[in-house]
Coordinates of C-alpha atoms in Angstrom, one line a residue:
M1 CA 37.0 25.5 -0.9
T2 CA 33.6 27.4 -0.8
V3 CA 30.5 26.2 0.9
N4 CA 29.0 25.5 -2.5
D5 CA 32.0 23.3 -3.3
D6 CA 31.6 21.5 0.0
S7 CA 27.9 20.8 -0.7
F8 CA 28.6 19.5 -4.2
T9 CA 31.4 17.2 -3.0
N10 CA 29.1 15.9 -0.2
W11 CA 26.4 15.2 -2.7
K12 CA 28.7 13.4 -5.1
H13 CA 29.9 11.2 -2.2
R14 CA 26.4 10.4 -1.2
E15 CA 25.5 9.6 -4.8
E16 CA 28.5 7.1 -4.9
T17 CA 27.3 5.5 -1.7
A18 CA 23.7 5.1 -2.9
E19 CA 25.0 3.7 -6.2
A20 CA 26.9 1.1 -4.2
M21 CA 23.8 0.2 -2.2
I22 CA 21.7 -0.8 -5.3
P23 CA 23.4 -4.2 -6.1
I24 CA 23.4 -5.2 -2.5
I25 CA 19.7 -4.4 -2.1
G26 CA 19.0 -6.2 -5.4
K27 CA 20.9 -9.3 -4.5
L28 CA 19.2 -9.6 -1.1
H29 CA 15.8 -9.3 -2.8
R30 CA 16.5 -11.7 -5.7
E31 CA 18.4 -14.4 -3.8
R32 CA 17.1 -14.2 -0.2
D33 CA 13.6 -12.6 -0.5
V34 CA 14.7 -9.8 1.7
N35 CA 13.0 -6.5 1.2
V36 CA 15.2 -3.6 2.4
L37 CA 13.2 -0.7 3.7
L38 CA 13.9 2.8 5.0
H39 CA 11.2 3.9 7.5
S40 CA 8.7 1.6 5.8
R41 CA 9.6 2.7 2.3
S42 CA 11.1 0.0 0.1
L43 CA 14.5 0.6 -1.5
V44 CA 14.2 -2.3 -3.9
N45 CA 14.5 -1.4 -7.6
K46 CA 15.0 2.3 -6.7
S47 CA 17.3 4.7 -8.5
V48 CA 20.2 6.5 -6.9
V49 CA 18.2 9.7 -6.6
S50 CA 15.2 7.9 -5.2
I51 CA 17.3 6.3 -2.5
L52 CA 18.8 9.7 -1.6
K53 CA 15.3 11.3 -1.5
T54 CA 14.0 8.6 0.7
H55 CA 16.8 9.2 3.1
R56 CA 16.1 12.9 3.1
F57 CA 12.4 12.4 3.6
A58 CA 13.2 10.8 7.0
R59 CA 13.7 14.3 8.4
Q60 CA 10.0 14.8 8.2
I61 CA 9.4 11.7 10.4
A62 CA 12.5 11.5 12.6
G63 CA 13.3 15.3 12.7
A64 CA 16.6 15.0 10.9
E65 CA 17.8 13.8 7.5
L66 CA 19.3 10.3 7.5
S67 CA 22.5 10.0 5.4
V68 CA 23.3 7.0 3.2
T69 CA 26.7 7.0 5.0
E70 CA 24.8 6.2 8.2
T71 CA 22.8 3.3 6.7
M72 CA 25.4 1.8 4.4
P73 CA 27.3 0.0 7.2
F74 CA 24.1 -1.7 8.3
L75 CA 23.4 -2.8 4.7
R76 CA 26.9 -4.3 4.4
A77 CA 26.4 -6.1 7.7
L78 CA 23.1 -7.5 6.4
S79 CA 24.8 -8.8 3.3
A80 CA 27.2 -10.9 5.4
L81 CA 24.4 -12.7 7.3
D82 CA 22.6 -15.9 6.3
L83 CA 19.2 -14.2 6.1
G84 CA 15.8 -15.8 5.2
P85 CA 12.7 -14.1 3.8
S86 CA 12.0 -10.9 5.7
Q87 CA 11.6 -7.1 5.6
I88 CA 14.5 -5.2 7.2
D89 CA 14.2 -1.5 7.9
L90 CA 17.6 0.3 7.7
G91 CA 16.1 3.5 9.2
M92 CA 14.9 1.6 12.3
L93 CA 18.3 -0.1 12.6
A94 CA 20.2 3.2 12.5
A95 CA 17.8 4.8 14.9
T96 CA 17.8 2.0 17.5
Y97 CA 21.6 1.7 17.2
K98 CA 22.0 5.4 18.1
S99 CA 20.0 4.9 21.3
D100 CA 21.8 1.7 22.2
E101 CA 24.5 2.2 24.9
R102 CA 26.1 -1.2 25.1
G103 CA 29.0 -0.3 22.8
L104 CA 28.3 -3.0 20.2
S105 CA 29.8 -2.8 16.7
V106 CA 27.4 -2.3 13.8
E107 CA 27.9 -5.9 12.8
E108 CA 27.1 -7.2 16.3
F109 CA 24.1 -5.0 16.8
T110 CA 22.7 -5.8 13.3
A111 CA 23.0 -9.6 13.9
E112 CA 21.2 -9.3 17.2
A113 CA 18.4 -7.0 15.8
V114 CA 17.6 -9.3 12.9
A115 CA 18.3 -12.6 14.7
G116 CA 14.8 -13.9 13.9
A117 CA 15.6 -13.8 10.1
I118 CA 19.0 -15.5 10.4
G119 CA 19.4 -19.2 9.5
T120 CA 15.8 -19.5 8.4
G121 CA 16.9 -20.2 4.8
S122 CA 15.3 -19.0 1.7
V123 CA 11.9 -20.1 0.5
G124 CA 12.2 -23.3 -1.5
P125 CA 11.5 -23.5 -5.2
G126 CA 7.8 -23.6 -5.9
A127 CA 6.9 -22.6 -2.4
G128 CA 5.1 -19.5 -3.4
R129 CA 1.3 -18.9 -3.8
D130 CA -0.6 -18.5 -7.1
V131 CA -2.6 -15.4 -7.6
V132 CA -5.4 -14.7 -10.1
L133 CA -6.9 -11.3 -10.9
Y134 CA -10.6 -11.3 -11.8
G135 CA -11.0 -8.0 -13.7
F136 CA -8.2 -5.8 -15.0
G137 CA -9.4 -2.2 -14.4
R138 CA -7.7 0.6 -12.4
I139 CA -7.1 -1.4 -9.2
G140 CA -6.5 -4.7 -11.1
R141 CA -3.6 -3.3 -13.1
L142 CA -2.0 -1.5 -10.1
V143 CA -2.2 -4.8 -8.1
A144 CA -0.6 -6.5 -11.1
R145 CA 2.2 -4.0 -11.1
L146 CA 2.8 -4.6 -7.4
L147 CA 2.7 -8.3 -7.7
I148 CA 5.3 -8.2 -10.5
E149 CA 7.5 -5.8 -8.6
K150 CA 7.4 -8.0 -5.5
A151 CA 8.2 -11.2 -7.4
G152 CA 11.7 -11.3 -5.9
S153 CA 13.1 -14.8 -6.2
G154 CA 9.7 -16.0 -7.6
N155 CA 8.8 -17.8 -4.4
G156 CA 6.3 -15.4 -2.9
L157 CA 3.1 -14.3 -4.6
R158 CA 3.0 -15.3 -8.3
L159 CA 0.6 -13.6 -10.6
R160 CA -0.5 -16.5 -12.8
A161 CA -3.6 -15.3 -14.6
V162 CA -6.0 -12.5 -15.3
V163 CA -9.7 -13.2 -16.1
V164 CA -11.5 -10.7 -18.4
R165 CA -14.4 -10.5 -20.8
G166 CA -13.4 -10.7 -24.5
G167 CA -13.0 -7.3 -26.0
G168 CA -12.6 -8.2 -29.7
E169 CA -9.7 -7.8 -32.0
S170 CA -6.3 -6.8 -30.5
D171 CA -7.8 -7.2 -27.0
L172 CA -4.6 -8.7 -25.6
V173 CA -2.4 -6.0 -27.1
K174 CA -4.6 -3.3 -25.7
R175 CA -4.7 -4.8 -22.2
A176 CA -0.9 -5.1 -22.3
S177 CA -0.6 -1.5 -23.4
L178 CA -2.8 -0.3 -20.5
L179 CA -0.5 -2.2 -18.1
R180 CA 2.5 -0.7 -19.8
R181 CA 1.3 3.0 -19.7
D182 CA -0.7 4.8 -17.1
S183 CA -1.7 8.5 -17.3
I184 CA -1.5 8.9 -13.5
H185 CA 1.1 6.4 -12.3
G186 CA 3.5 6.6 -15.2
P187 CA 5.1 3.8 -17.2
F188 CA 5.5 0.3 -16.1
Q189 CA 9.0 -0.3 -14.6
G190 CA 10.3 -3.0 -16.8
T191 CA 9.5 -4.8 -20.1
I192 CA 6.2 -6.2 -21.3
T193 CA 5.8 -8.5 -24.3
V194 CA 2.7 -10.1 -25.7
D195 CA 2.3 -13.8 -26.8
E196 CA -1.0 -13.7 -28.6
A197 CA -0.7 -17.4 -29.7
N198 CA -0.8 -18.4 -26.0
S199 CA -2.9 -15.6 -24.8
T200 CA -0.1 -14.5 -22.4
I201 CA 1.4 -11.2 -21.3
V202 CA 5.0 -11.5 -20.1
A203 CA 6.0 -8.8 -17.7
N204 CA 9.5 -8.8 -16.3
G205 CA 9.7 -12.5 -17.0
N206 CA 6.3 -13.2 -15.3
A207 CA 4.1 -15.2 -17.7
I208 CA 0.5 -14.0 -17.1
K209 CA -2.2 -16.1 -18.8
V210 CA -5.2 -14.0 -20.0
I211 CA -8.4 -16.1 -19.6
Y212 CA -11.5 -14.9 -21.3
A213 CA -14.8 -15.7 -19.5
N214 CA -18.1 -14.0 -19.0
D215 CA -18.8 -15.7 -15.6
P216 CA -16.7 -17.4 -12.9
S217 CA -18.5 -20.7 -13.6
E218 CA -16.8 -21.0 -17.0
V219 CA -13.3 -21.3 -15.6
D220 CA -11.4 -24.4 -14.4
Y221 CA -8.1 -22.9 -13.2
T222 CA -6.4 -26.3 -12.8
A223 CA -6.5 -26.6 -16.6
Y224 CA -3.9 -23.8 -16.6
G225 CA -1.7 -25.3 -13.9
I226 CA -3.1 -23.0 -11.2
N227 CA -3.7 -24.6 -7.8
N228 CA -4.5 -23.4 -4.3
A229 CA -4.7 -19.9 -5.6
I230 CA -5.9 -16.6 -4.1
L231 CA -8.3 -14.9 -6.5
I232 CA -8.6 -11.1 -6.2
D233 CA -12.0 -9.8 -7.5
N234 CA -11.6 -6.2 -8.5
T235 CA -14.8 -5.9 -10.5
G236 CA -17.0 -5.2 -7.5
K237 CA -19.8 -7.1 -9.3
W238 CA -20.3 -9.5 -6.3
R239 CA -20.2 -8.2 -2.8
D240 CA -21.8 -10.9 -0.6
R241 CA -20.7 -14.4 0.3
E242 CA -23.1 -16.1 -2.1
G243 CA -21.9 -14.1 -5.1
L244 CA -18.2 -14.3 -4.2
S245 CA -18.5 -18.0 -3.6
T246 CA -19.0 -18.5 -7.3
H247 CA -15.2 -17.9 -7.7
L248 CA -14.4 -20.9 -5.6
R249 CA -13.7 -23.0 -8.7
P250 CA -11.1 -25.8 -9.1
G251 CA -7.7 -24.2 -8.4
I252 CA -9.1 -21.4 -6.3
D253 CA -8.7 -21.6 -2.5
K254 CA -9.5 -18.0 -1.3
V255 CA -11.3 -15.0 -2.7
V256 CA -10.3 -11.4 -1.8
L257 CA -12.7 -8.5 -2.8
T258 CA -11.3 -5.0 -3.5
A259 CA -14.5 -3.3 -2.4
P260 CA -16.6 -3.2 0.8
G261 CA -18.1 -6.6 1.5
K262 CA -21.8 -7.1 2.5
G263 CA -23.4 -9.3 5.1
D264 CA -21.0 -11.5 7.0
V265 CA -18.1 -11.0 4.6
P266 CA -15.2 -9.8 6.9
N267 CA -14.0 -6.3 6.0
I268 CA -10.2 -6.2 6.6
V269 CA -8.0 -3.2 7.0
H270 CA -4.4 -4.4 7.1
G271 CA -2.6 -3.2 10.2
V272 CA -5.8 -3.0 12.2
N273 CA -7.7 -6.2 12.1
H274 CA -5.9 -8.5 9.6
D275 CA -4.9 -10.8 12.5
T276 CA -8.6 -11.6 13.1
I277 CA -8.8 -13.5 9.8
K278 CA -9.6 -17.1 10.5
P279 CA -7.3 -19.6 8.8
D280 CA -10.2 -21.4 7.2
E281 CA -11.9 -18.2 6.0
Q282 CA -12.2 -18.4 2.2
I283 CA -13.9 -15.1 1.4
L284 CA -13.0 -11.7 2.7
S285 CA -13.0 -8.0 1.7
C286 CA -10.4 -5.3 1.8
A287 CA -13.1 -2.7 2.5
S288 CA -12.8 0.6 0.6
C289 CA -10.0 3.0 0.0
T290 CA -11.6 5.5 2.3
T291 CA -12.1 3.0 5.1
N292 CA -8.4 2.1 4.8
A293 CA -7.5 5.7 5.0
I294 CA -9.5 6.6 8.2
V295 CA -9.5 3.4 10.3
P296 CA -5.7 3.3 11.1
P297 CA -5.5 7.0 12.3
L298 CA -8.9 6.5 14.1
K299 CA -7.5 3.5 15.9
A300 CA -4.3 5.5 16.8
M301 CA -6.4 8.3 18.2
A302 CA -8.8 6.0 20.1
D303 CA -5.9 4.1 21.7
E304 CA -4.3 7.2 23.0
Y305 CA -7.1 9.6 23.7
G306 CA -10.4 7.7 23.4
V307 CA -13.0 8.7 20.9
L308 CA -16.6 9.6 21.8
R309 CA -17.9 10.3 18.3
G310 CA -16.7 11.4 14.9
H311 CA -17.5 12.5 11.4
V312 CA -15.6 12.0 8.2
E313 CA -15.9 14.1 5.2
T314 CA -14.1 12.8 2.2
V315 CA -13.1 15.0 -0.7
H316 CA -12.6 12.2 -3.3
S317 CA -11.2 12.1 -6.8
F318 CA -13.6 11.1 -9.5
T319 CA -13.8 7.5 -10.5
N320 CA -14.9 5.4 -13.5
D321 CA -18.3 5.0 -11.8
Q322 CA -19.1 8.6 -12.8
N323 CA -19.8 10.0 -16.3
L324 CA -17.4 12.1 -18.3
L325 CA -20.3 14.2 -19.6
D326 CA -23.8 14.5 -18.3
N327 CA -25.7 11.3 -18.9
Y328 CA -28.1 8.9 -17.2
H329 CA -26.8 7.2 -14.0
K330 CA -28.8 5.1 -11.6
A331 CA -27.4 7.0 -8.6
D332 CA -28.3 10.6 -7.7
R333 CA -25.8 13.3 -9.0
R334 CA -23.3 10.8 -10.3
G335 CA -24.7 11.2 -13.8
R336 CA -23.3 14.8 -14.0
S337 CA -20.0 15.4 -15.6
A338 CA -17.2 14.3 -13.3
P339 CA -14.4 16.5 -14.7
L340 CA -16.6 19.6 -14.5
N341 CA -18.3 19.4 -11.2
M342 CA -18.0 18.8 -7.5
V343 CA -20.5 16.0 -6.8
I344 CA -22.1 15.3 -3.4
T345 CA -22.5 11.6 -2.9
E346 CA -22.5 9.0 -0.2
T347 CA -19.7 7.0 1.4
G348 CA -20.0 3.7 3.2
A349 CA -16.7 4.2 5.0
A350 CA -18.3 5.4 8.2
S351 CA -20.5 2.4 8.6
A352 CA -17.6 0.1 7.7
V353 CA -15.6 1.3 10.7
A354 CA -17.7 -0.9 12.9
K355 CA -16.5 -4.0 11.1
A356 CA -12.9 -3.1 11.3
L357 CA -13.0 -1.6 14.8
P358 CA -15.7 -3.5 16.6
D359 CA -14.5 -2.4 20.1
L360 CA -14.9 1.3 19.1
K361 CA -18.4 2.1 20.3
A362 CA -18.3 5.8 19.2
P363 CA -20.9 6.7 16.5
I364 CA -19.1 7.7 13.2
T365 CA -21.0 9.5 10.5
G366 CA -19.7 10.3 7.0
S367 CA -20.4 11.9 3.6
S368 CA -18.4 12.5 0.4
I369 CA -17.8 15.0 -2.3
R370 CA -16.3 13.9 -5.6
V371 CA -14.1 16.5 -7.2
P372 CA -12.4 17.0 -10.6
V373 CA -9.0 15.4 -9.9
P374 CA -8.1 11.9 -11.3
D375 CA -6.4 10.5 -8.2
V376 CA -5.6 11.3 -4.5
S377 CA -8.3 12.2 -2.0
I378 CA -8.4 13.7 1.4
A379 CA -10.5 12.6 4.4
I380 CA -11.3 15.2 7.0
L381 CA -11.8 13.3 10.3
S382 CA -13.5 15.4 13.0
L383 CA -13.3 13.7 16.4
R384 CA -14.7 14.3 19.9
L385 CA -12.0 12.8 22.2
G386 CA -12.2 11.2 25.5
R387 CA -9.9 13.7 27.1
E388 CA -8.5 17.2 26.4
T389 CA -5.1 17.5 24.7
T390 CA -3.1 19.9 22.6
R391 CA -2.2 20.1 18.9
E392 CA 1.5 19.6 19.7
D393 CA 0.7 16.4 21.6
V394 CA -1.5 15.0 18.9
L395 CA 1.1 15.7 16.2
E396 CA 3.9 14.2 18.3
H397 CA 1.7 11.1 18.9
L398 CA 0.9 10.6 15.2
R399 CA 4.5 11.2 14.2
D400 CA 5.6 8.5 16.5
V401 CA 2.9 6.1 15.3
S402 CA 4.0 6.7 11.7
L403 CA 7.6 6.0 12.7
T404 CA 7.7 3.1 15.1
S405 CA 4.3 1.5 15.7
P406 CA 2.7 -1.5 14.0
L407 CA 0.7 1.0 12.0
K408 CA 3.8 2.6 10.3
R409 CA 3.0 1.0 7.0
Q410 CA -0.5 2.4 7.1
I411 CA 0.1 5.9 8.5
D412 CA 2.5 8.4 7.0
F413 CA 3.2 11.9 8.2
T414 CA 4.0 15.2 6.4
D415 CA 4.7 18.7 7.7
S416 CA 5.4 20.2 4.3
P417 CA 3.8 23.7 4.2
D418 CA 3.1 23.4 0.4
A419 CA 1.8 19.8 0.2
V420 CA -1.0 19.4 -2.3
S421 CA -2.9 16.3 -3.6
S422 CA -0.6 15.5 -6.5
D423 CA 2.4 15.2 -4.2
F424 CA 0.9 11.9 -2.8
I425 CA 0.4 10.1 -6.1
G426 CA 2.1 6.8 -5.7
S427 CA 2.1 6.8 -1.9
R428 CA 2.1 3.3 -0.5
H429 CA 0.5 4.3 2.8
A430 CA -3.2 4.0 3.5
S431 CA -3.2 7.6 4.6
I432 CA -0.9 10.6 5.3
V433 CA -1.4 12.9 8.2
D434 CA -1.1 16.6 7.2
A435 CA 0.5 18.2 10.2
G436 CA 0.0 21.7 9.0
A437 CA -3.8 21.3 8.6
T438 CA -4.3 19.5 11.9
K439 CA -6.6 21.4 14.4
V440 CA -7.0 20.6 18.1
D441 CA -9.1 22.5 20.6
G442 CA -9.5 20.8 24.0
D443 CA -11.3 17.5 23.4
N444 CA -12.0 18.3 19.7
A445 CA -9.5 17.2 17.0
I446 CA -9.7 17.6 13.2
L447 CA -7.3 15.5 11.1
Y448 CA -6.7 16.0 7.4
L449 CA -5.7 12.7 5.9
W450 CA -4.4 12.5 2.3
Y451 CA -4.6 9.1 0.5
D452 CA -3.8 7.8 -3.0
N453 CA -7.2 6.1 -3.4
E454 CA -5.8 3.9 -6.2
F455 CA -2.2 3.0 -5.4
G456 CA -2.2 3.3 -1.6
Y457 CA -5.3 1.1 -1.5
S458 CA -3.7 -1.4 -3.9
C459 CA -0.8 -1.7 -1.5
Q460 CA -3.2 -2.5 1.4
V461 CA -4.8 -5.2 -0.8
I462 CA -1.4 -6.8 -1.4
R463 CA -0.6 -6.7 2.3
V464 CA -3.9 -8.6 3.0
V465 CA -3.1 -11.1 0.3
Q466 CA 0.4 -11.6 1.6
H467 CA -1.0 -12.3 5.1
V468 CA -3.6 -14.9 4.1
S469 CA -1.2 -16.5 1.7
G470 CA 1.4 -17.2 4.4
V471 CA 4.1 -15.2 2.6
E472 CA 3.9 -12.0 4.7
Y473 CA 7.4 -11.8 5.9
P474 CA 8.3 -10.5 9.4
T475 CA 9.8 -7.0 9.8
F476 CA 13.0 -6.3 11.7
P477 CA 13.6 -4.6 13.9
A478 CA 10.2 -5.4 15.3
P479 CA 7.8 -2.4 15.5
V480 CA 7.1 -1.1 19.0
A481 CA 3.7 -2.2 20.1

């Protein structure tokens, strides 16, 4: 048999193994609310090839490709346990098992590693949390996709309604069509039907009521059977506590803003300061996409090396706030054609760092350039460190952070020599460290951080909502603090 034959036979065997993983992963998700991960990447609702690619990607983080033949025994062991709602990382299970010297079987080791999830039972019927989207633009529709994807057994977050202004004839059909098709993020994964008589969009069995209103004061959510809900405002129309408080109508318990909050509204970056949210806090902000991109790696660098000062330059994809062609705009430069120009503008991300990292006393400045790409941006973070180091040490540190730390869902890592912006469309991380572009000279470090300013940010929003809703399930094995 030739080398080519060996490679093909090996591929077919791995395909077969990945194929066998799919029903096990699906059953755990649907029946037990268990989300199976591989180095922080969900394997739920993934194809055979996607599962294999996710295993292969592990080589960029762990230094070697992870085979499905290595992780399948752990998945089988999980399926035999009485698991409750949780997130379980097969990559971490396999890695920690390799370093364990006690001679335990895979079954024994797995049961011990996920002991906190065993015997907790599944979430009871109706124990989930209602969610309402106020606005249905770029972020609103991506958040909707994520909520539908994560529905699981239906006992977690439940997207119950979307509030929009009336758009005239065929409004509901057009909004459903925009949810179904996306020029950047591709087609919706599932089926969508429209019930115009009841003003409802049904997506993968999730009935989403479309409520037409021109102002929050017009809506009584209890009239639609919605109670104790979390409302996600993705319009950006209201930024301060007074304005956002208008959403606290009957049926709404908390309001989450998908833009930087003003005044005393807490700006939350999940993974960094989400544990500071007070239980009785009703209004909070998820800050901006750029703030979410820079704060986790900034914290990782500050914790290890100290940071004396910094500057962030964001090269940002254009947004709906800009004009397609030259026209009047209240802001400087943003009136010039977005697809035809690089546009210098401001960013509030640098000032927002202080809210998310109050213990960081280093001054951080920032500016931004909008460029003619529709999605994925890059933040260039230039830091003066508290001590001298080397490029190799910084990269090793950030690689470890992306693999095993509590920030592993926020920070990703790539050492691909040909990586470009479109490669990161659909990334679920807040930012991705580009190893090849990283520069270190003594106590000066420059990090290049890619981020999907639409989808990656939407994932951060969902994580915050999961946390405040009480359905943010624990991850096993536990990340290394």
